[in-house]
């Protein structure tokens, strides 16, 4: 199994490092900005910079597209692959079928290799606890994806495009939005000169309880679930200088009230 | 130090158990619904049920009001205490001054003993990692609160009423609202028959990263911070059957965009 990677962002970076750690050869990196490809290749043991999307002379049999969602189809359309290649994308929200344009000229298979994780530059990643969602219509390609996934993690899930889109949407709520709420809470205490450290225990305990409950809704606390309108009004008044925070507070409180007390 | 507790809800329950574990005597429990006081007293070693708010014959020197915010002042007004008592409330959002009505007839001191934690019935609590915020205008009472707090935790903070209210508001964002977002994310995957377990690693990693970052905003990921309107629109379309979720998604995405890309 020899891999080439298209892209040089967070996903390309984390996957290349992880595969190389597991002794899978990364033959080449392509990036629109070749400087970025050079940077990433320099971090790897024996990886070349690919200058164009014409991979016809490549020895790789797996090509992983790690570019932004909106650029995947363009890459799939332009890429030229050796016969019998497997072309993958790594996106949570894009269907497998977006790679169909790559099938036009020669015999290639397509698949998805989607690590369900939040990736940040400069934050090292231990893939062993990360679920990887794989998809392909070709049985042999599913086996290859399974083999590749197992190099990184024990948590492999075969997930179709519709399910993957749902997972990705749920992850926005579960990860991106919660992170933003922590940012807001830090901002609120910072303004009063209070140390954010004081909030960390309640944040960690909230997560622990939610993950151990049968349903996070079972352990919901706070003024909204108690229908404590006096506290809610007092908080909205405190936030009157910041219409955005007031709006976030109101929307989430209403959503909690609807969930627990609506019809 | 002998304690009596007014109230029989989560806070009364957790504090009574924790103090007794540290060999502090809980003399009596009062609750408007005396059945609940009986229930809690039965869990303790040698605690009586107090039938009225007239504590003039009590041997306690610390009285802790653990009732809902809206009932604190009523209790403080009605309670009759022995001289030289310290009367406390445990609320994050109520000022110390709400207890002033209790000072009218005899020499008593007032204070606040606020554990910054999410309390759920049936979820055992280890106070040792919980920050306790204390406040009193009386130096000796601060010492007593410090002594009492140190029985439970090493994390004691002297916090005034304004700061405490800010902390409480920040905790709504950091704890109550995030828990609700996890509930929503579970609902979204449940509807598709996908196991919520698949999301737990990304949830835990998001928290770990946010807590280790200098500011959670520094590690914000997702379509909103990337200004990826195509993905946002596609998610809003998926949520069109649920106006409430659509509204939560839109409000939080706009808030993230404003934070990271607004003026």
Short mmCIF file of C-alpha atoms in Angstrom, two decimals:
data_model
loop_
_atom_site.label_atom_id
_atom_site.label_comp_id
_atom_site.label_asym_id
_atom_site.label_seq_id
_atom_site.Cartn_x
_atom_site.Cartn_y
_atom_site.Cartn_z
CA UNK A 1 0.00 0.00 0.00
CA UNK A 2 1.55 3.25 -1.18
CA UNK A 3 -0.19 6.56 -0.62
CA UNK A 4 -0.18 9.96 -2.22
CA UNK A 5 -1.94 12.88 -0.63
CA UNK A 6 -3.63 15.81 -2.35
CA UNK A 7 -3.70 18.78 0.02
CA UNK A 8 -1.45 20.18 2.73
CA UNK A 9 -3.83 21.40 5.46
CA UNK A 10 -4.64 19.96 8.88
CA UNK A 11 -6.14 16.73 7.57
CA UNK A 12 -3.26 16.08 5.15
CA UNK A 13 -0.79 16.83 7.90
CA UNK A 14 -2.33 14.62 10.59
CA UNK A 15 -2.99 11.68 8.24
CA UNK A 16 0.46 11.78 6.65
CA UNK A 17 2.17 11.81 10.04
CA UNK A 18 -0.04 9.01 11.38
CA UNK A 19 0.38 6.76 8.34
CA UNK A 20 4.14 7.24 8.27
CA UNK A 21 4.26 6.39 11.98
CA UNK A 22 2.65 3.09 11.03
CA UNK A 23 5.20 2.44 8.30
CA UNK A 24 2.92 3.16 5.40
CA UNK A 25 4.80 4.88 2.63
CA UNK A 26 3.70 8.36 1.61
CA UNK A 27 5.05 8.63 -1.93
CA UNK A 28 4.08 12.22 -2.69
CA UNK A 29 2.18 15.30 -1.62
CA UNK A 30 0.42 17.63 -4.02
CA UNK A 31 -0.78 21.08 -3.08
CA UNK A 32 -2.04 23.98 -5.19
CA UNK A 33 0.43 26.05 -3.17
CA UNK A 34 3.53 23.96 -3.76
CA UNK A 35 5.35 25.70 -0.90
CA UNK A 36 2.91 24.08 1.53
CA UNK A 37 3.45 20.66 -0.05
CA UNK A 38 7.20 21.16 0.32
CA UNK A 39 6.75 22.05 4.00
CA UNK A 40 4.72 18.94 4.75
CA UNK A 41 6.94 16.65 2.67
CA UNK A 42 9.94 17.94 4.62
CA UNK A 43 8.41 16.56 7.81
CA UNK A 44 8.15 13.08 6.31
CA UNK A 45 10.82 10.47 5.78
CA UNK A 46 10.86 9.91 2.04
CA UNK A 47 8.10 11.89 0.37
CA UNK A 48 8.30 13.85 -2.87
CA UNK A 49 6.45 16.98 -3.86
CA UNK A 50 4.10 16.27 -6.75
CA UNK A 51 3.99 19.23 -9.13
CA UNK A 52 0.70 18.52 -10.94
CA UNK A 53 -2.45 16.46 -10.59
CA UNK A 54 -1.17 14.09 -13.27
CA UNK A 55 -0.25 11.03 -11.21
CA UNK A 56 -0.07 8.64 -14.18
CA UNK A 57 3.55 7.73 -13.41
CA UNK A 58 2.90 7.35 -9.67
CA UNK A 59 3.53 4.09 -7.83
CA UNK A 60 0.81 4.87 -5.29
CA UNK A 61 -2.36 2.80 -5.29
CA UNK A 62 -4.24 4.99 -2.83
CA UNK A 63 -4.82 8.71 -3.37
CA UNK A 64 -6.33 10.71 -0.54
CA UNK A 65 -7.94 14.06 -1.27
CA UNK A 66 -7.55 16.30 1.81
CA UNK A 67 -8.75 19.62 0.48
CA UNK A 68 -11.65 21.86 1.53
CA UNK A 69 -15.12 20.49 0.75
CA UNK A 70 -15.74 22.99 -2.01
CA UNK A 71 -12.55 21.98 -3.87
CA UNK A 72 -13.00 18.17 -3.79
CA UNK A 73 -14.98 17.85 -7.02
CA UNK A 74 -12.56 20.07 -8.91
CA UNK A 75 -9.63 17.90 -7.80
CA UNK A 76 -11.52 14.69 -8.62
CA UNK A 77 -12.26 16.07 -12.08
CA UNK A 78 -8.69 17.16 -12.81
CA UNK A 79 -6.71 14.30 -11.27
CA UNK A 80 -5.17 11.71 -13.55
CA UNK A 81 -4.58 8.36 -11.84
CA UNK A 82 -2.88 5.09 -12.71
CA UNK A 83 -5.24 2.17 -13.39
CA UNK A 84 -6.62 0.27 -10.39
CA UNK A 85 -6.19 3.18 -8.03
CA UNK A 86 -8.42 3.88 -5.08
CA UNK A 87 -9.35 7.57 -4.80
CA UNK A 88 -10.55 8.74 -1.38
CA UNK A 89 -11.87 11.90 0.18
CA UNK A 90 -11.91 12.66 3.90
CA UNK A 91 -14.93 14.93 4.23
CA UNK A 92 -17.81 14.51 6.66
CA UNK A 93 -20.34 16.43 4.65
CA UNK A 94 -19.60 15.41 1.05
CA UNK A 95 -21.15 12.25 -0.44
CA UNK A 96 -19.08 9.46 -1.94
CA UNK A 97 -20.65 10.25 -5.32
CA UNK A 98 -18.79 13.56 -5.59
CA UNK A 99 -15.79 11.48 -6.68
CA UNK A 100 -17.69 9.95 -9.62
CA UNK A 101 -16.21 12.51 -12.02
CA UNK A 102 -12.83 10.86 -11.50
CA UNK A 103 -14.08 7.54 -12.88
CA UNK A 104 -14.49 8.72 -16.43
CA UNK A 105 -11.23 7.75 -18.10
CA UNK A 106 -9.88 4.64 -16.48
CA UNK A 107 -10.68 1.88 -14.02
CA UNK A 108 -10.52 3.38 -10.57
CA UNK A 109 -12.49 2.87 -7.36
CA UNK A 110 -13.65 5.54 -4.96
CA UNK A 111 -14.17 5.66 -1.23
CA UNK A 112 -14.37 7.83 1.87
CA UNK A 113 -12.01 7.81 4.83
CA UNK A 114 -13.44 10.21 7.40
CA UNK A 115 -11.83 10.56 10.85
CA UNK A 116 -14.55 12.00 13.11
CA UNK A 117 -12.32 14.39 15.02
CA UNK A 118 -11.58 18.06 15.50
CA UNK A 119 -8.23 18.82 13.92
CA UNK A 120 -6.09 21.77 14.91
CA UNK A 121 -2.72 22.70 13.60
CA UNK A 122 -0.02 22.20 16.23
CA UNK A 123 -2.19 19.96 18.42
CA UNK A 124 -0.76 16.45 18.14
CA UNK A 125 -3.34 13.76 17.60
CA UNK A 126 -3.53 10.23 18.93
CA UNK A 127 -5.59 8.44 16.30
CA UNK A 128 -6.07 5.32 18.41
CA UNK A 129 -9.16 6.77 20.10
CA UNK A 130 -10.58 8.37 16.95
CA UNK A 131 -13.49 6.78 15.10
CA UNK A 132 -12.88 6.46 11.39
CA UNK A 133 -15.92 6.23 9.11
CA UNK A 134 -15.32 4.41 5.85
CA UNK A 135 -17.44 3.97 2.74
CA UNK A 136 -17.05 2.42 -0.68
CA UNK A 137 -19.32 0.62 -3.13
CA UNK A 138 -16.53 -1.80 -4.00
CA UNK A 139 -15.96 -4.76 -1.70
CA UNK A 140 -12.18 -4.88 -2.22
CA UNK A 141 -11.94 -1.16 -1.56
CA UNK A 142 -13.86 -1.55 1.71
CA UNK A 143 -11.27 -4.15 2.71
CA UNK A 144 -8.45 -1.75 1.82
CA UNK A 145 -10.11 1.04 3.81
CA UNK A 146 -10.58 -1.31 6.73
CA UNK A 147 -6.89 -2.30 6.57
CA UNK A 148 -5.83 1.34 6.35
CA UNK A 149 -8.14 2.38 9.19
CA UNK A 150 -6.96 -0.43 11.45
CA UNK A 151 -3.42 0.88 11.14
CA UNK A 152 -4.62 3.97 13.02
CA UNK A 153 -7.51 2.97 15.27
CA UNK A 154 -9.70 0.14 16.51
CA UNK A 155 -12.84 2.19 15.95
CA UNK A 156 -13.80 1.67 12.32
CA UNK A 157 -17.40 2.21 11.23
CA UNK A 158 -18.84 1.54 7.79
CA UNK A 159 -21.10 4.54 7.35
CA UNK A 160 -22.96 5.56 4.19
CA UNK A 161 -23.00 9.10 2.82
CA UNK A 162 -26.37 10.01 4.38
CA UNK A 163 -25.31 8.75 7.81
CA UNK A 164 -21.97 10.49 7.55
CA UNK A 165 -23.67 13.79 6.79
CA UNK A 166 -25.87 13.32 9.88
CA UNK A 167 -22.84 12.52 12.04
CA UNK A 168 -21.05 15.59 10.76
CA UNK A 169 -24.06 17.80 11.52
CA UNK A 170 -24.35 16.31 15.03
CA UNK A 171 -20.63 16.94 15.57
CA UNK A 172 -21.12 20.65 14.79
CA UNK A 173 -23.51 20.86 17.76
CA UNK A 174 -21.46 18.55 19.97
CA UNK A 175 -18.03 20.03 19.29
CA UNK A 176 -17.87 23.34 17.38
CA UNK A 177 -20.79 24.98 19.15
CA UNK A 178 -19.82 23.80 22.65
CA UNK A 179 -16.29 25.11 22.12
CA UNK A 180 -17.75 28.50 21.21
CA UNK A 181 -19.84 28.49 24.41
CA UNK A 182 -16.67 27.90 26.44
CA UNK A 183 -15.07 30.83 24.61
CA UNK A 184 -18.08 32.99 25.55
CA UNK A 185 -17.93 31.89 29.19
CA UNK A 186 -14.24 32.76 29.35
CA UNK A 187 -14.99 36.18 27.86
CA UNK A 188 -17.68 36.80 30.48
CA UNK A 189 -15.40 36.04 33.44
CA UNK A 190 -12.37 37.76 31.84
CA UNK A 191 -14.29 41.02 31.74
CA UNK A 192 -14.77 40.86 35.50
CA UNK A 193 -11.15 39.84 36.09
CA UNK A 194 -12.16 36.39 37.33
CA UNK A 195 -9.91 33.41 36.60
CA UNK A 196 -11.42 30.99 34.02
CA UNK A 197 -9.80 28.16 36.03
CA UNK A 198 -12.70 28.42 38.52
CA UNK A 199 -15.07 27.24 35.78
CA UNK A 200 -13.04 24.27 34.60
CA UNK A 201 -14.26 21.78 37.23
CA UNK A 202 -17.93 22.38 36.41
CA UNK A 203 -17.17 22.12 32.70
CA UNK A 204 -15.42 18.77 33.15
CA UNK A 205 -18.08 17.41 35.48
CA UNK A 206 -20.85 18.45 33.07
CA UNK A 207 -19.15 16.45 30.33
CA UNK A 208 -18.57 13.45 32.56
CA UNK A 209 -22.22 13.35 33.64
CA UNK A 210 -23.54 13.86 30.11
CA UNK A 211 -21.38 11.05 28.71
CA UNK A 212 -22.35 8.63 31.47
CA UNK A 213 -26.07 9.40 31.39
CA UNK A 214 -28.35 7.38 29.17
CA UNK A 215 -29.19 10.70 27.48
CA UNK A 216 -27.55 14.10 28.18
CA UNK A 217 -31.08 15.54 28.47
CA UNK A 218 -31.58 13.37 31.59
CA UNK A 219 -28.96 15.40 33.48
CA UNK A 220 -29.88 18.88 32.20
CA UNK A 221 -29.64 21.52 34.93
CA UNK A 222 -29.96 25.31 35.07
CA UNK A 223 -32.65 27.99 35.12
CA UNK A 224 -34.23 27.10 31.75
CA UNK A 225 -35.02 23.47 32.58
CA UNK A 226 -36.30 24.67 36.00
CA UNK A 227 -38.47 27.28 34.19
CA UNK A 228 -36.87 29.84 36.52
CA UNK A 229 -37.84 32.96 34.56
CA UNK A 230 -36.62 35.35 37.27
CA UNK A 231 -33.02 34.15 36.85
CA UNK A 232 -33.34 34.06 33.07
CA UNK A 233 -34.61 37.67 32.99
CA UNK A 234 -31.86 38.79 35.33
CA UNK A 235 -29.21 37.18 33.09
CA UNK A 236 -30.71 38.72 29.96
CA UNK A 237 -30.54 42.09 31.70
CA UNK A 238 -26.86 41.55 32.58
CA UNK A 239 -26.20 40.82 28.90
CA UNK A 240 -28.02 43.86 27.55
CA UNK A 241 -24.77 45.48 26.39
CA UNK A 242 -24.03 42.55 24.12
CA UNK A 243 -26.95 41.79 21.82
CA UNK A 244 -25.17 38.77 20.34
CA UNK A 245 -24.66 37.04 23.71
CA UNK A 246 -28.17 37.99 24.75
CA UNK A 247 -29.47 36.34 21.61
CA UNK A 248 -27.43 33.17 22.19
CA UNK A 249 -28.67 33.03 25.79
CA UNK A 250 -32.30 33.51 24.75
CA UNK A 251 -32.20 31.01 21.88
CA UNK A 252 -30.62 28.24 23.96
CA UNK A 253 -32.86 28.87 26.98
CA UNK A 254 -35.93 28.69 24.74
CA UNK A 255 -34.64 25.51 23.14
CA UNK A 256 -34.14 23.92 26.58
CA UNK A 257 -37.64 25.02 27.68
CA UNK A 258 -39.17 23.64 24.48
CA UNK A 259 -37.33 20.33 24.83
CA UNK A 260 -38.26 19.74 28.46
CA UNK A 261 -41.60 21.52 28.76
CA UNK A 262 -42.94 21.91 25.20
CA UNK A 263 -45.60 19.71 23.70
CA UNK B 1 -19.46 23.89 64.51
CA UNK B 2 -22.98 22.51 64.36
CA UNK B 3 -25.09 22.92 61.25
CA UNK B 4 -28.78 23.04 60.46
CA UNK B 5 -30.00 23.00 56.90
CA UNK B 6 -33.08 24.65 55.46
CA UNK B 7 -34.17 22.80 52.33
CA UNK B 8 -34.13 19.22 51.13
CA UNK B 9 -33.27 19.43 47.42
CA UNK B 10 -30.05 18.59 45.59
CA UNK B 11 -27.91 21.21 47.31
CA UNK B 12 -29.17 20.28 50.80
CA UNK B 13 -28.60 16.65 50.02
CA UNK B 14 -25.06 16.94 48.66
CA UNK B 15 -23.88 19.38 51.34
CA UNK B 16 -25.37 17.38 54.23
CA UNK B 17 -23.74 14.17 53.02
CA UNK B 18 -20.39 15.87 52.44
CA UNK B 19 -20.32 17.63 55.83
CA UNK B 20 -21.31 14.49 57.69
CA UNK B 21 -18.56 12.60 55.87
CA UNK B 22 -16.17 15.15 57.35
CA UNK B 23 -17.53 14.66 60.86
CA UNK B 24 -19.43 17.92 61.02
CA UNK B 25 -22.67 17.47 62.90
CA UNK B 26 -25.92 18.17 61.07
CA UNK B 27 -28.33 18.90 63.88
CA UNK B 28 -31.53 19.31 61.92
CA UNK B 29 -33.15 19.63 58.52
CA UNK B 30 -36.12 21.85 57.80
CA UNK B 31 -38.22 21.58 54.67
CA UNK B 32 -41.58 23.10 53.75
CA UNK B 33 -42.51 19.56 52.74
CA UNK B 34 -41.59 17.78 55.95
CA UNK B 35 -41.69 14.39 54.21
CA UNK B 36 -38.63 15.45 52.20
CA UNK B 37 -36.83 16.59 55.35
CA UNK B 38 -37.58 13.20 56.92
CA UNK B 39 -36.19 11.44 53.85
CA UNK B 40 -32.93 13.38 53.93
CA UNK B 41 -32.56 13.15 57.73
CA UNK B 42 -32.96 9.37 57.47
CA UNK B 43 -29.82 9.23 55.32
CA UNK B 44 -27.79 11.01 58.00
CA UNK B 45 -26.36 9.66 61.23
CA UNK B 46 -28.00 11.75 63.93
CA UNK B 47 -30.14 14.46 62.39
CA UNK B 48 -33.59 15.60 63.51
CA UNK B 49 -36.41 16.97 61.41
CA UNK B 50 -37.11 20.58 62.33
CA UNK B 51 -40.84 21.31 62.16
CA UNK B 52 -40.79 25.11 61.86
CA UNK B 53 -38.42 27.96 61.00
CA UNK B 54 -38.20 28.84 64.70
CA UNK B 55 -34.68 27.65 65.54
CA UNK B 56 -34.43 29.61 68.82
CA UNK B 57 -33.79 26.42 70.80
CA UNK B 58 -31.30 25.05 68.30
CA UNK B 59 -27.70 24.26 69.24
CA UNK B 60 -26.51 24.97 65.71
CA UNK B 61 -24.34 28.00 65.04
CA UNK B 62 -24.45 27.76 61.24
CA UNK B 63 -27.70 27.71 59.28
CA UNK B 64 -27.52 27.00 55.58
CA UNK B 65 -30.42 27.99 53.33
CA UNK B 66 -30.57 25.54 50.41
CA UNK B 67 -33.85 26.50 48.80
CA UNK B 68 -34.65 27.83 45.34
CA UNK B 69 -33.47 31.37 44.62
CA UNK B 70 -36.95 32.81 44.70
CA UNK B 71 -37.64 31.43 48.19
CA UNK B 72 -34.42 32.57 49.92
CA UNK B 73 -35.67 35.98 51.04
CA UNK B 74 -38.92 34.52 52.38
CA UNK B 75 -36.95 32.02 54.46
CA UNK B 76 -34.52 34.70 55.68
CA UNK B 77 -37.46 36.83 56.70
CA UNK B 78 -39.30 34.08 58.58
CA UNK B 79 -36.39 32.28 60.22
CA UNK B 80 -35.78 32.78 63.94
CA UNK B 81 -32.20 32.11 64.97
CA UNK B 82 -30.26 31.88 68.22
CA UNK B 83 -27.94 34.82 68.90
CA UNK B 84 -24.51 34.78 67.29
CA UNK B 85 -25.61 32.53 64.45
CA UNK B 86 -24.20 32.61 60.96
CA UNK B 87 -26.90 32.42 58.28
CA UNK B 88 -25.77 31.32 54.79
CA UNK B 89 -27.27 30.90 51.40
CA UNK B 90 -25.80 28.76 48.60
CA UNK B 91 -27.00 30.56 45.49
CA UNK B 92 -24.88 31.71 42.59
CA UNK B 93 -27.19 34.43 41.42
CA UNK B 94 -28.48 35.98 44.66
CA UNK B 95 -26.50 38.73 46.45
CA UNK B 96 -25.38 38.44 50.04
CA UNK B 97 -27.70 41.35 50.89
CA UNK B 98 -30.80 39.24 50.30
CA UNK B 99 -30.18 37.83 53.80
CA UNK B 100 -30.29 41.29 55.42
CA UNK B 101 -33.95 40.81 56.41
CA UNK B 102 -32.81 38.12 58.83
CA UNK B 103 -30.69 40.59 60.78
CA UNK B 104 -33.58 42.58 62.20
CA UNK B 105 -34.21 40.97 65.61
CA UNK B 106 -30.96 39.70 66.99
CA UNK B 107 -27.23 39.68 66.43
CA UNK B 108 -26.55 37.37 63.55
CA UNK B 109 -24.04 37.37 60.70
CA UNK B 110 -24.71 36.46 57.09
CA UNK B 111 -22.65 34.86 54.37
CA UNK B 112 -22.64 32.92 51.12
CA UNK B 113 -21.30 29.41 50.56
CA UNK B 114 -21.61 28.69 46.85
CA UNK B 115 -20.20 25.46 45.38
CA UNK B 116 -19.71 26.14 41.67
CA UNK B 117 -20.91 22.79 40.41
CA UNK B 118 -23.74 21.12 38.53
CA UNK B 119 -25.74 19.05 41.00
CA UNK B 120 -27.90 16.14 40.00
CA UNK B 121 -29.89 13.88 42.22
CA UNK B 122 -28.43 10.36 42.30
CA UNK B 123 -25.05 11.46 40.94
CA UNK B 124 -22.55 11.22 43.77
CA UNK B 125 -20.28 14.21 44.11
CA UNK B 126 -16.64 14.44 45.06
CA UNK B 127 -16.34 17.92 46.55
CA UNK B 128 -12.55 17.84 46.62
CA UNK B 129 -12.32 19.14 43.05
CA UNK B 130 -15.18 21.63 43.39
CA UNK B 131 -14.49 25.36 43.77
CA UNK B 132 -16.41 26.91 46.67
CA UNK B 133 -17.04 30.65 46.52
CA UNK B 134 -17.46 32.31 49.91
CA UNK B 135 -18.54 35.80 50.94
CA UNK B 136 -19.24 37.65 54.17
CA UNK B 137 -18.80 41.20 55.43
CA UNK B 138 -17.74 39.91 58.83
CA UNK B 139 -14.12 38.86 59.28
CA UNK B 140 -14.87 36.07 61.78
CA UNK B 141 -17.58 34.71 59.50
CA UNK B 142 -15.15 34.63 56.57
CA UNK B 143 -12.84 32.54 58.78
CA UNK B 144 -15.72 30.20 59.62
CA UNK B 145 -16.65 29.89 55.92
CA UNK B 146 -13.01 29.22 55.09
CA UNK B 147 -12.86 26.51 57.76
CA UNK B 148 -16.11 24.97 56.54
CA UNK B 149 -15.02 25.12 52.89
CA UNK B 150 -11.64 23.55 53.62
CA UNK B 151 -13.41 20.53 55.08
CA UNK B 152 -14.69 19.85 51.57
CA UNK B 153 -12.19 21.21 49.07
CA UNK B 154 -8.86 22.96 48.58
CA UNK B 155 -10.38 25.36 46.08
CA UNK B 156 -11.84 28.21 48.11
CA UNK B 157 -12.35 31.60 46.53
CA UNK B 158 -13.52 34.77 48.26
CA UNK B 159 -15.86 36.21 45.66
CA UNK B 160 -18.19 39.18 46.08
CA UNK B 161 -21.84 39.18 45.03
CA UNK B 162 -21.22 40.89 41.69
CA UNK B 163 -18.41 38.48 40.77
CA UNK B 164 -20.49 35.51 41.87
CA UNK B 165 -23.35 36.55 39.62
CA UNK B 166 -20.92 36.83 36.70
CA UNK B 167 -19.49 33.37 37.45
CA UNK B 168 -22.99 31.93 37.61
CA UNK B 169 -23.91 33.48 34.26
CA UNK B 170 -20.70 32.19 32.69
CA UNK B 171 -21.47 28.73 34.08
CA UNK B 172 -24.86 28.74 32.31
CA UNK B 173 -23.01 29.05 28.99
CA UNK B 174 -20.20 26.70 29.97
CA UNK B 175 -22.31 23.94 31.51
CA UNK B 176 -26.09 24.13 31.03
CA UNK B 177 -26.01 25.19 27.40
CA UNK B 178 -23.24 22.79 26.38
CA UNK B 179 -25.12 19.91 27.98
CA UNK B 180 -28.17 20.84 25.92
CA UNK B 181 -26.08 20.84 22.74
CA UNK B 182 -24.94 17.30 23.51
CA UNK B 183 -28.58 16.33 24.01
CA UNK B 184 -29.38 17.80 20.60
CA UNK B 185 -26.48 15.98 18.96
CA UNK B 186 -27.65 12.68 20.43
CA UNK B 187 -31.17 13.35 19.15
CA UNK B 188 -29.81 14.01 15.65
CA UNK B 189 -27.87 10.72 15.45
CA UNK B 190 -30.61 8.74 17.23
CA UNK B 191 -33.06 9.65 14.48
CA UNK B 192 -30.76 8.07 11.92
CA UNK B 193 -30.13 5.01 14.10
CA UNK B 194 -26.46 5.93 14.60
CA UNK B 195 -24.77 5.14 17.91
CA UNK B 196 -24.01 8.27 19.99
CA UNK B 197 -20.82 6.49 21.14
CA UNK B 198 -19.21 7.46 17.80
CA UNK B 199 -19.40 11.12 18.84
CA UNK B 200 -17.95 10.76 22.32
CA UNK B 201 -14.26 10.87 21.30
CA UNK B 202 -14.67 14.18 19.44
CA UNK B 203 -16.64 15.61 22.38
CA UNK B 204 -13.92 14.67 24.85
CA UNK B 205 -11.11 15.89 22.61
CA UNK B 206 -12.89 19.22 22.04
CA UNK B 207 -13.05 19.74 25.79
CA UNK B 208 -9.44 18.71 26.32
CA UNK B 209 -8.23 21.12 23.63
CA UNK B 210 -10.41 23.99 24.86
CA UNK B 211 -9.21 23.59 28.46
CA UNK B 212 -5.55 23.44 27.46
CA UNK B 213 -5.69 26.34 25.03
CA UNK B 214 -4.94 29.84 26.22
CA UNK B 215 -8.45 30.71 25.06
CA UNK B 216 -11.08 28.25 23.73
CA UNK B 217 -11.58 30.67 20.80
CA UNK B 218 -8.01 29.88 19.70
CA UNK B 219 -8.99 26.28 18.87
CA UNK B 220 -12.39 26.97 17.32
CA UNK B 221 -13.07 24.73 14.31
CA UNK B 222 -16.04 24.09 12.02
CA UNK B 223 -17.81 25.67 9.06
CA UNK B 224 -18.73 28.96 10.79
CA UNK B 225 -15.18 29.95 11.75
CA UNK B 226 -14.06 28.92 8.23
CA UNK B 227 -16.90 31.06 6.79
CA UNK B 228 -17.91 27.96 4.82
CA UNK B 229 -21.41 29.12 3.87
CA UNK B 230 -22.03 26.15 1.55
CA UNK B 231 -21.81 23.69 4.46
CA UNK B 232 -23.82 25.99 6.74
CA UNK B 233 -26.61 26.28 4.15
CA UNK B 234 -26.61 22.54 3.59
CA UNK B 235 -26.96 21.93 7.36
CA UNK B 236 -29.74 24.50 7.69
CA UNK B 237 -31.53 22.69 4.86
CA UNK B 238 -31.15 19.33 6.66
CA UNK B 239 -32.72 20.92 9.76
CA UNK B 240 -35.66 22.46 7.95
CA UNK B 241 -38.13 20.07 9.63
CA UNK B 242 -37.09 21.34 13.06
CA UNK B 243 -37.33 25.12 13.29
CA UNK B 244 -35.96 25.12 16.84
CA UNK B 245 -32.75 23.27 15.91
CA UNK B 246 -32.43 25.36 12.79
CA UNK B 247 -32.64 28.48 14.93
CA UNK B 248 -30.02 27.19 17.41
CA UNK B 249 -27.72 26.30 14.50
CA UNK B 250 -28.16 29.71 12.88
CA UNK B 251 -27.74 31.71 16.09
CA UNK B 252 -24.55 29.92 17.14
CA UNK B 253 -23.04 30.01 13.63
CA UNK B 254 -23.70 33.75 13.43
CA UNK B 255 -22.19 34.24 16.86
CA UNK B 256 -19.04 32.34 15.81
CA UNK B 257 -18.81 34.36 12.59
CA UNK B 258 -19.24 37.63 14.50
CA UNK B 259 -16.64 36.65 17.07
CA UNK B 260 -13.98 35.62 14.57
CA UNK B 261 -14.78 37.80 11.56
CA UNK B 262 -16.86 40.71 12.86
CA UNK B 263 -15.51 44.16 13.47
#
